[in-house]
Coordinates of C-alpha atoms and ligand atoms in Angstrom, one line a residue:
M259 CA 0.2 -0.3 0.3
A260 CA 1.5 3.7 -0.5
Q261 CA 2.7 5.3 1.8
D262 CA 0.6 7.9 1.2
D263 CA -2.9 6.1 1.4
V264 CA -1.5 4.3 4.7
F265 CA -1.0 7.8 6.3
K266 CA -4.9 8.5 5.1
K267 CA -6.1 5.7 6.7
L268 CA -4.3 6.3 10.2
V269 CA -5.3 9.9 10.6
A270 CA -8.3 8.6 9.8
H271 CA -9.1 5.4 12.1
C272 CA -7.5 8.2 15.0
K273 CA -10.7 9.6 14.5
E274 CA -12.5 6.8 14.6
Y275 CA -11.4 5.4 17.3
G276 CA -11.3 8.5 19.7
Y277 CA -8.0 8.9 19.4
V278 CA -7.8 12.7 17.6
F279 CA -10.3 15.1 16.5
P280 CA -10.3 17.7 14.1
S281 CA -10.9 20.5 16.2
S282 CA -15.2 22.2 16.1
E283 CA -15.6 20.1 14.1
I284 CA -19.3 20.9 14.0
Y285 CA -18.4 23.9 12.2
D286 CA -16.1 22.6 9.6
G287 CA -13.1 22.9 11.7
L288 CA -10.3 25.4 11.9
S289 CA -6.7 24.6 10.8
A290 CA -4.0 23.2 12.4
V291 CA -5.6 22.8 15.3
Y292 CA -6.9 19.5 16.9
D293 CA -8.5 17.9 20.2
Y294 CA -7.6 15.2 21.6
G295 CA -10.4 11.6 22.6
Q296 CA -10.9 9.6 25.6
Y297 CA -7.5 7.9 23.8
G298 CA -5.7 10.6 23.1
V299 CA -6.0 11.9 25.9
E300 CA -5.0 9.2 27.7
L301 CA -2.2 7.9 25.3
K302 CA -0.7 11.5 25.7
N303 CA -1.0 12.1 29.1
N304 CA 1.4 8.5 29.3
I305 CA 3.7 10.2 26.9
K306 CA 3.9 13.0 29.1
K307 CA 4.5 11.0 31.6
Y308 CA 7.5 8.0 29.8
W309 CA 9.1 12.2 29.1
W310 CA 8.4 13.4 32.5
D311 CA 9.8 10.7 34.9
S312 CA 12.9 9.6 32.4
M313 CA 14.0 13.3 33.1
V314 CA 12.6 14.3 37.3
L315 CA 12.4 10.5 38.7
L316 CA 15.1 9.4 37.1
N317 CA 18.2 12.2 37.0
E318 CA 18.8 13.1 41.1
N319 CA 19.7 17.2 39.0
I320 CA 17.0 17.6 36.8
V321 CA 14.0 19.3 38.8
G322 CA 10.7 20.0 37.3
L323 CA 8.8 23.8 36.4
D324 CA 5.3 24.3 35.2
S325 CA 5.4 28.3 33.9
A326 CA 2.6 30.8 32.5
I327 CA 2.1 30.7 29.0
F328 CA 1.7 34.9 28.9
M329 CA 5.6 36.0 29.7
H330 CA 6.2 39.7 30.1
P331 CA 6.6 40.6 26.6
T332 CA 10.4 41.9 26.6
I333 CA 10.9 38.1 26.8
W334 CA 10.5 38.1 23.2
K335 CA 12.3 40.7 22.4
A336 CA 15.4 39.5 24.6
S337 CA 15.1 35.9 23.2
G338 CA 15.1 37.1 19.7
H339 CA 11.9 36.1 18.4
V340 CA 10.3 39.3 17.2
D341 CA 12.7 40.0 15.7
A342 CA 14.3 36.8 13.8
F343 CA 11.2 33.7 14.9
N344 CA 10.4 34.6 10.6
D345 CA 10.0 31.4 8.5
P346 CA 11.0 32.8 5.3
L347 CA 7.1 32.4 2.4
I348 CA 6.5 32.3 -1.2
D349 CA 3.8 31.6 -3.0
N350 CA 3.1 30.0 -6.2
R351 CA 1.0 32.9 -8.7
D352 CA -1.1 29.5 -9.7
S353 CA -2.5 27.4 -7.8
K354 CA -2.4 30.8 -5.5
K355 CA -0.2 28.5 -2.9
R356 CA 1.8 29.9 0.7
Y357 CA 4.9 27.7 0.8
R358 CA 7.9 28.0 3.3
A359 CA 10.6 28.0 1.3
D360 CA 13.0 26.2 2.8
V361 CA 11.4 23.6 3.2
L362 CA 10.5 23.5 -0.1
I363 CA 14.6 23.4 -0.6
E364 CA 15.0 20.7 2.1
E365 CA 12.1 18.1 0.0
H366 CA 14.5 18.8 -3.6
L367 CA 17.7 17.3 -0.8
A368 CA 15.5 15.0 0.6
K369 CA 14.3 13.7 -3.0
F370 CA 18.4 13.1 -3.6
E371 CA 18.5 11.3 -0.5
D372 CA 15.8 8.9 -1.6
K373 CA 17.3 8.7 -5.4
I374 CA 20.9 7.5 -3.6
S375 CA 18.9 5.1 -1.0
K376 CA 17.2 3.3 -4.1
E377 CA 20.5 2.5 -5.3
V378 CA 21.9 0.8 -2.2
E379 CA 18.6 -0.9 -1.8
K380 CA 18.6 -2.3 -5.3
A381 CA 22.7 -3.4 -5.4
R382 CA 22.5 -4.8 -1.6
E383 CA 19.3 -7.1 -3.7
K384 CA 21.8 -7.9 -6.4
F385 CA 24.3 -9.0 -3.6
G386 CA 23.6 -10.0 -0.8
T387 CA 24.7 -10.9 2.1
T388 CA 28.2 -9.8 -0.1
F389 CA 26.7 -6.9 -0.5
D390 CA 29.5 -4.3 1.5
E391 CA 27.5 -0.7 1.9
K392 CA 30.4 1.6 2.8
K393 CA 32.4 0.5 -0.3
F394 CA 29.5 0.9 -3.0
R395 CA 28.4 4.8 -1.3
E396 CA 31.8 5.4 -1.7
T397 CA 32.6 4.0 -5.3
N398 CA 29.4 4.0 -7.7
P399 CA 29.1 6.5 -10.1
R400 CA 26.2 7.7 -9.5
V401 CA 25.8 7.8 -5.7
L402 CA 28.7 9.8 -6.2
A403 CA 27.1 12.6 -8.4
N404 CA 24.2 12.6 -7.0
Q405 CA 26.1 13.0 -3.6
A406 CA 27.9 16.0 -4.6
K407 CA 24.7 17.6 -5.8
M408 CA 23.4 17.0 -2.3
D409 CA 26.4 18.1 -1.0
E410 CA 26.6 21.6 -3.3
L411 CA 23.2 22.2 -2.7
N412 CA 23.5 21.6 1.1
A413 CA 26.6 24.4 1.1
R414 CA 24.4 26.9 -1.2
F415 CA 21.4 26.5 1.6
A416 CA 23.0 26.4 4.4
K417 CA 24.6 29.8 3.3
A418 CA 21.8 31.7 1.9
M419 CA 19.8 30.9 5.2
N420 CA 22.8 31.6 7.8
A421 CA 22.7 34.9 5.9
T422 CA 19.1 35.4 5.5
D423 CA 19.5 36.0 2.0
L424 CA 15.8 36.0 0.8
E425 CA 16.7 36.7 -2.8
E426 CA 19.0 33.8 -3.1
L427 CA 16.7 31.6 -1.7
R428 CA 14.2 32.3 -4.4
Q429 CA 17.1 32.0 -7.2
I430 CA 18.0 28.0 -5.5
I431 CA 14.5 27.2 -6.4
I432 CA 14.4 28.9 -9.5
D433 CA 17.8 27.4 -10.3
N434 CA 17.1 23.4 -9.0
E435 CA 13.6 23.8 -10.8
I436 CA 11.3 23.2 -7.8
V437 CA 7.9 23.1 -9.3
C438 CA 4.6 23.6 -7.0
P439 CA 3.4 20.2 -6.1
I440 CA -0.7 21.9 -6.7
S441 CA 0.0 23.9 -9.9
G442 CA 2.7 22.3 -11.0
T443 CA 4.5 25.2 -12.7
R444 CA 7.6 27.5 -11.4
N445 CA 6.3 30.3 -11.4
W446 CA 7.0 31.9 -7.8
T447 CA 6.8 35.2 -6.3
E448 CA 9.5 36.7 -4.3
V449 CA 10.8 35.4 -0.8
R450 CA 9.1 36.9 2.7
Q451 CA 9.7 36.7 6.0
F452 CA 7.2 36.1 7.9
N453 CA 6.6 35.9 12.3
L454 CA 5.0 32.8 13.8
M455 CA 4.1 34.2 17.1
F456 CA 0.7 35.3 17.8
S457 CA 0.1 38.2 20.1
T458 CA -2.9 38.8 21.8
E459 CA -4.0 41.9 24.5
M460 CA -3.8 42.1 28.0
G461 CA -5.8 44.0 30.5
S462 CA -8.7 46.4 30.0
T463 CA -8.4 49.9 26.8
A464 CA -8.6 51.8 29.5
E465 CA -6.2 50.9 31.2
G466 CA -4.2 50.7 28.2
A467 CA -3.6 47.3 27.1
N468 CA -0.6 45.2 26.1
K469 CA 0.4 43.9 23.5
I470 CA 1.8 40.5 24.7
F471 CA 2.5 37.2 23.1
L472 CA 2.0 33.3 23.1
R473 CA 4.5 32.0 23.9
P474 CA 6.2 29.4 20.4
E475 CA 8.7 27.4 23.0
T476 CA 8.2 26.7 26.7
A477 CA 11.9 27.6 27.0
Q478 CA 12.1 30.6 27.9
G479 CA 10.0 30.3 31.1
I480 CA 13.3 28.2 32.4
F481 CA 15.6 30.9 31.3
V482 CA 13.7 33.8 33.7
N483 CA 12.9 30.8 36.6
F484 CA 16.8 30.2 36.6
L485 CA 18.0 31.4 39.5
N486 CA 15.0 31.1 41.1
V487 CA 15.0 27.1 41.0
Q488 CA 18.5 27.1 41.0
K489 CA 19.0 29.2 44.9
T490 CA 15.7 27.5 46.3
G491 CA 16.8 24.3 45.3
R492 CA 19.4 24.7 45.8
M493 CA 21.3 23.6 42.3
K494 CA 24.8 22.9 41.9
V495 CA 25.4 23.0 38.1
P496 CA 25.3 21.2 35.7
F497 CA 21.4 20.7 36.7
G498 CA 18.6 20.6 34.7
I499 CA 14.8 22.4 34.7
A500 CA 12.8 20.0 32.6
Q501 CA 9.1 21.3 31.8
I502 CA 6.0 20.4 29.4
G503 CA 4.3 22.6 28.3
K504 CA 1.6 24.3 25.4
A505 CA 3.7 26.5 22.5
F506 CA 1.7 28.0 19.3
R507 CA 3.4 29.2 16.8
N508 CA 1.2 30.6 13.1
E509 CA 2.6 28.2 11.1
I510 CA 2.8 29.6 7.5
V511 CA 1.6 26.0 6.2
A512 CA 0.6 24.1 8.6
R513 CA -0.8 20.4 7.6
Q514 CA 0.1 16.2 7.9
F515 CA -2.2 15.9 10.5
I516 CA -1.0 16.8 14.1
F517 CA 3.2 17.3 12.6
R518 CA 2.5 21.0 12.3
M519 CA 0.2 22.8 14.5
R520 CA -0.6 26.0 15.5
E521 CA -1.1 25.0 18.9
F522 CA 0.6 22.3 19.9
E523 CA 2.6 20.6 23.6
Q524 CA 6.7 20.9 24.1
M525 CA 8.4 19.1 26.4
E526 CA 12.1 20.9 26.7
M527 CA 14.1 20.6 29.9
Q528 CA 16.7 23.2 29.9
F529 CA 20.5 21.4 31.9
F530 CA 22.7 24.1 32.8
V531 CA 26.4 23.7 32.7
Q532 CA 30.2 25.1 32.9
P533 CA 31.2 26.8 30.1
G534 CA 33.7 24.8 28.4
S535 CA 31.8 21.5 29.3
E536 CA 29.1 22.2 27.4
L537 CA 29.9 19.8 24.0
E538 CA 30.6 17.0 25.9
W539 CA 27.0 17.8 28.1
F540 CA 25.3 17.6 24.2
R541 CA 27.1 14.3 23.3
H542 CA 25.3 13.2 26.1
W543 CA 21.7 13.9 25.6
K544 CA 22.3 13.6 22.1
E545 CA 23.3 9.4 23.3
I546 CA 19.8 9.5 26.6
R547 CA 17.7 10.8 24.2
M548 CA 18.4 8.1 21.4
K549 CA 17.9 5.6 24.2
W550 CA 14.5 7.1 25.2
H551 CA 13.3 7.0 21.7
K552 CA 14.9 3.9 20.7
A553 CA 13.5 1.6 23.7
L554 CA 10.3 2.2 23.2
G555 CA 10.5 -1.2 20.2
F556 CA 9.9 0.8 16.9
G557 CA 13.2 -0.8 15.3
D558 CA 16.5 1.0 15.9
D559 CA 16.5 2.1 12.1
N560 CA 13.5 3.8 12.3
Y561 CA 15.7 6.5 13.8
R562 CA 18.4 8.8 13.0
F563 CA 20.6 11.6 13.8
H564 CA 20.1 14.8 11.3
D565 CA 22.9 17.2 12.7
H566 CA 22.3 21.1 11.8
T567 CA 24.2 23.2 9.1
K568 CA 22.6 26.5 9.8
L569 CA 22.7 26.9 13.3
A570 CA 20.1 29.3 14.8
H571 CA 21.5 32.3 16.3
Y572 CA 22.2 30.8 19.9
A573 CA 23.1 27.7 19.2
N574 CA 26.9 26.1 18.3
A575 CA 26.3 23.0 18.3
A576 CA 22.6 21.6 17.3
T577 CA 20.8 18.1 16.0
D578 CA 17.7 16.5 14.6
I579 CA 16.4 12.8 16.5
E580 CA 14.3 11.7 13.2
F581 CA 11.7 9.2 12.7
R582 CA 10.8 7.4 9.8
F583 CA 7.1 9.2 9.4
P584 CA 4.4 7.6 6.1
F585 CA 5.9 10.6 4.8
G586 CA 9.5 9.9 4.8
F587 CA 11.7 11.0 7.8
K588 CA 11.2 14.1 9.8
E589 CA 12.5 15.8 12.9
V590 CA 10.7 14.9 16.1
E591 CA 13.1 16.3 19.3
G592 CA 15.9 19.3 18.7
I593 CA 18.8 18.8 21.0
H594 CA 20.7 22.7 21.0
S595 CA 23.7 23.4 22.5
R596 CA 22.5 27.3 23.2
T597 CA 25.1 28.7 24.3
D598 CA 25.3 31.5 27.2
F599 CA 23.0 33.5 24.9
D600 CA 19.3 32.7 27.3
L601 CA 20.7 34.2 29.9
K602 CA 23.0 36.2 29.3
Q603 CA 19.7 38.4 27.3
H604 CA 18.0 37.9 29.9
Q605 CA 20.7 39.4 31.9
Q606 CA 21.0 42.1 29.6
Y607 CA 17.6 43.0 29.1
S608 CA 16.0 43.2 32.9
G609 CA 19.2 44.6 34.0
K610 CA 18.8 41.8 36.9
K611 CA 22.4 39.4 37.5
M612 CA 21.4 35.8 35.6
Q613 CA 24.7 34.4 37.0
Y614 CA 25.6 30.9 39.1
F615 CA 28.1 31.0 41.3
D616 CA 30.5 28.0 41.6
P617 CA 32.1 27.3 44.9
E618 CA 34.4 24.8 43.6
K619 CA 35.2 27.0 41.0
G620 CA 35.8 30.1 43.9
E621 CA 33.6 32.1 41.4
S622 CA 30.8 33.3 39.2
Y623 CA 29.7 32.9 35.5
V624 CA 26.7 32.6 33.0
P625 CA 26.3 29.0 32.4
Y626 CA 25.9 27.7 29.5
V627 CA 22.7 25.4 28.4
I628 CA 21.8 22.1 26.5
E629 CA 17.9 22.2 25.5
T630 CA 16.4 19.1 24.5
S631 CA 12.7 20.0 23.0
I632 CA 10.4 17.1 22.0
G633 CA 6.7 17.9 20.5
V634 CA 4.1 15.6 22.6
D635 CA 1.9 15.4 19.8
R636 CA 5.1 14.6 17.2
M637 CA 6.1 11.8 19.2
F638 CA 1.7 11.5 19.5
L639 CA 2.5 11.2 15.5
Q640 CA 5.0 8.3 15.6
V641 CA 3.9 6.3 18.1
I642 CA 1.1 6.1 16.8
S643 CA 2.0 5.6 13.0
A644 CA 4.1 2.7 14.8
A645 CA 1.5 1.5 15.7
Y646 CA -0.8 1.5 12.7
T647 CA -0.3 -2.5 11.0
E648 CA -3.2 -3.8 8.7
E649 CA -2.9 -7.9 9.2
E650 CA -4.0 -10.7 7.1
L651 CA -5.8 -12.9 8.5
K652 CA -6.3 -16.3 6.9
K653 CA -10.2 -17.8 8.3
E654 CA -10.7 -21.6 9.1
D655 CA -12.9 -21.1 5.7
G656 CA -9.9 -20.2 3.6
T657 CA -11.3 -16.9 2.8
T658 CA -8.9 -13.8 4.3
D659 CA -9.8 -10.9 7.1
T660 CA -8.2 -8.2 7.4
R661 CA -7.0 -6.9 11.2
V662 CA -6.3 -4.1 12.0
V663 CA -4.5 -3.9 15.5
L664 CA -2.6 -0.7 16.9
R665 CA 1.2 -2.2 18.6
L666 CA 1.7 0.2 21.2
P667 CA 3.9 -0.3 23.8
S668 CA 1.8 -1.3 26.8
V669 CA 3.1 0.9 28.8
L670 CA 1.6 3.2 26.5
A671 CA -1.6 2.1 25.9
P672 CA -4.8 4.0 26.8
V673 CA -6.3 0.8 27.5
K674 CA -4.3 -1.6 29.3
L675 CA -6.4 -4.9 29.6
A676 CA -10.5 -5.2 28.2
V677 CA -12.3 -7.5 30.4
M678 CA -15.3 -9.2 29.2
P679 CA -17.6 -12.0 30.6
L680 CA -18.5 -14.6 27.7
V681 CA -22.1 -14.4 27.4
K682 CA -24.2 -11.6 29.9
K683 CA -25.8 -14.2 31.9
D684 CA -25.1 -16.8 34.6
G685 CA -23.0 -14.9 36.9
L686 CA -20.3 -14.2 34.4
P687 CA -21.2 -10.3 33.7
E688 CA -20.6 -10.1 37.6
I689 CA -17.5 -11.6 38.3
A690 CA -15.8 -10.0 35.4
E691 CA -17.5 -6.5 37.2
N692 CA -15.2 -7.5 40.0
I693 CA -12.4 -7.4 38.5
V694 CA -12.7 -4.5 37.0
K695 CA -13.5 -3.4 40.4
E696 CA -10.1 -4.6 41.8
L697 CA -7.8 -3.9 39.6
R698 CA -9.0 -0.5 37.9
F699 CA -7.0 0.9 41.0
E700 CA -3.9 0.1 38.8
F701 CA -4.5 0.0 35.5
N702 CA -7.2 2.2 32.8
C703 CA -9.3 -1.5 32.1
Q704 CA -12.2 -1.2 30.3
Y705 CA -15.8 -3.3 30.8
D706 CA -17.1 -4.5 27.8
D707 CA -20.3 -7.7 27.9
K708 CA -21.6 -5.9 24.0
D709 CA -21.5 -8.3 20.8
S710 CA -19.4 -11.1 19.4
I711 CA -16.4 -11.9 21.9
G712 CA -14.4 -12.3 18.4
R713 CA -16.0 -8.7 17.6
R714 CA -15.0 -6.9 20.4
Y715 CA -11.7 -8.0 20.7
R716 CA -11.0 -6.9 17.2
R717 CA -12.5 -3.3 18.2
Q718 CA -9.7 -3.6 21.6
D719 CA -7.0 -4.3 18.9
A720 CA -7.8 -1.0 17.1
I721 CA -7.3 1.0 20.1
G722 CA -4.8 -0.5 21.2
T723 CA -5.2 -2.6 24.7
P724 CA -2.6 -5.2 24.8
Y725 CA -4.3 -8.1 27.3
C726 CA -7.8 -8.6 26.7
I727 CA -9.7 -11.7 29.6
T728 CA -12.9 -13.8 28.9
I729 CA -14.5 -14.6 31.5
D730 CA -16.8 -17.6 31.0
H731 CA -18.6 -20.7 32.1
Q732 CA -15.9 -22.8 33.4
T733 CA -14.6 -19.3 35.4
I734 CA -17.2 -20.3 38.1
D735 CA -15.7 -23.8 38.4
D736 CA -12.2 -22.7 39.4
N737 CA -11.0 -19.2 39.0
T738 CA -9.8 -19.4 36.0
V739 CA -9.9 -16.7 33.6
T740 CA -8.1 -16.3 29.4
I741 CA -6.2 -13.9 28.5
R742 CA -5.3 -13.0 25.1
Y743 CA -2.6 -11.6 24.3
R744 CA -2.8 -8.6 21.3
D745 CA 0.0 -8.8 19.1
S746 CA -0.1 -12.9 19.2
M747 CA -3.8 -13.2 19.7
D748 CA -2.3 -16.1 21.7
Q749 CA -4.5 -17.3 24.7
E750 CA -3.7 -18.8 27.8
R751 CA -5.6 -20.0 30.8
V752 CA -4.8 -18.4 34.4
R753 CA -5.9 -17.5 37.5
I754 CA -7.8 -14.9 38.2
S755 CA -4.9 -14.2 41.4
E756 CA -2.1 -14.2 39.5
L757 CA -3.9 -11.6 36.6
R758 CA -2.2 -8.9 38.7
D759 CA 1.4 -10.0 38.8
I760 CA 1.5 -11.4 34.9
I761 CA -0.5 -7.6 33.7
S762 CA 2.0 -5.0 36.3
E763 CA 5.4 -6.6 35.1
K764 CA 4.8 -5.2 31.4
V765 CA 2.0 -1.9 31.3
K766 CA 3.7 -0.3 33.7
I767 CA 6.4 2.6 33.3
P768 CA 9.6 1.6 35.7
G769 CA 9.9 -1.5 33.9
L770 CA 10.8 0.6 30.4
L771 CA 12.7 3.1 32.6
K772 CA 14.5 -0.1 33.6
K773 CA 15.8 -0.3 30.2
L774 CA 18.0 3.4 30.0
Ligands
ATP820 P1 10.4 22.5 12.2 O1 11.5 22.7 11.6 O2 9.7 20.6 12.3 O3 9.2 23.8 12.4 P2 11.4 23.3 14.6 O4 13.4 22.7 14.5 O5 11.0 25.1 14.5 O6 10.7 22.9 13.9 P3 11.6 23.2 18.0 O7 11.8 25.4 17.3 O8 12.7 22.8 17.8 O9 11.2 22.6 16.4 O10 11.2 23.0 18.7 C1 11.1 21.4 18.9 C2 10.2 19.7 19.0 O11 8.6 20.6 18.9 C3 10.3 19.6 17.5 O12 10.7 19.0 17.3 C4 8.5 19.6 16.9 O13 8.7 18.7 18.0 C5 7.8 20.5 18.4 N1 6.9 21.0 17.2 C6 8.2 22.0 16.6 N2 6.7 23.4 15.9 C7 5.6 22.0 16.3 C8 4.4 22.9 15.2 N3 4.0 23.5 15.3 N4 3.5 21.4 15.9 C9 4.0 20.2 16.7 N5 4.8 20.5 17.1 C10 6.5 21.1 17.0

């Protein structure tokens, strides 16, 4: 099935099974804004808990924070967002569609990479086990030609972005014959800068309203509280502050479902270190964060780092963790070495010292910062797109049937177990209800007695419930039930008294944290 079709099915599945709804749907929706349904909110909360615990529980020197969305407007002047939080936009005159110039070029660059990957895969099939990928990449003329074109374009692109040279960005688009995907033409306008911050007003007009911004990232709430936390928590450098919260960006092109939204949520951690040690910590956090992703078991090949050639104005090193979405490898998380830029800027704009007194060195300095920044919604999309599977099943009569199953890691699954009486009589519903009553303090349980047992299993597969428990007449005699495993569909007879232990081991977050 084409990846586009998979993605469409995934979006439809999210809506049909109460994961994600378009916002304000009865009013025809609001562009790039989404609501999370009954299962979506549980999955989202589980993702957040996994991240939060991996930061705050596993690291003695990382503490949490929940700062306000509204902040003093000067913060955004100091951080550079008022002047520089822009995307270069370009319009196609024929389709009247608007694009990010940098994204058009990045997508063009990705085509070279695709061509190279295809050559590699072709050769791998041809040569089988004797295939030496490294040597092939270094010597194959077609791979080398594409790599050279890609490197050249990349260098030109990075130079234009670093210099904010909008004319050159347009020229790159023209020279590379990049066409509008809708109209297929190269009838492009000039490239213009567009600031991504939303603004609103605080206070009534009579009192003199103040223009304030909806935060485009949560990080600045951490920087301006750096000394509050350091002093009250008696934190010693190196230490980190973690925060989860909403962020808002007036994205020019918001597509691909919850990949790029105008209101979204971030999980950010700023780690304050001694000047000079930042690149070492940068490498450390790169490794730790990659491990966090891979521990979910979606396959190591589906992740890669993308080191930045164009560094943001505040960074001296930056990388993205990319995941293979149905629409290609894309950023899920950014890891940035932000130097002392932010604290120094706030020191200058607020007139307050943002320094740390290092008792070991006997001196004060403005710490350097390593940031790890991941979007909750993008992580959600990663998890759900990795989990969504359609399986062909052979039925007893020889025909086939399709099973749609969300192979969610059990720790993240919204419902951990469904408890089902085989029939709605003979005391079976009461036994099922009692099991739910007992286990619901620990796990999200669901009671289900509607439809045939087969249909109930399918319904639970579709929402990703890892365990189904069926109560039948034998249960009355010997207190055993059938446990059915989502992924293998295997069934086993176990005692009711064993259920808690069997399930606990797999569905609780500490099991996952121990892998880190
Ligand atoms: P992009 O290049 O995709 O616009 P970015 O580099 O601007 O992203 P950062 O500012 O580094 O992103 O934000 C950190 C993380 O926040 C991203 O890795 C992503 O997971 C998430 N994020 C950023 N913008 C959005 C958005 N519009 N919708 C959903 N998540 C987002």
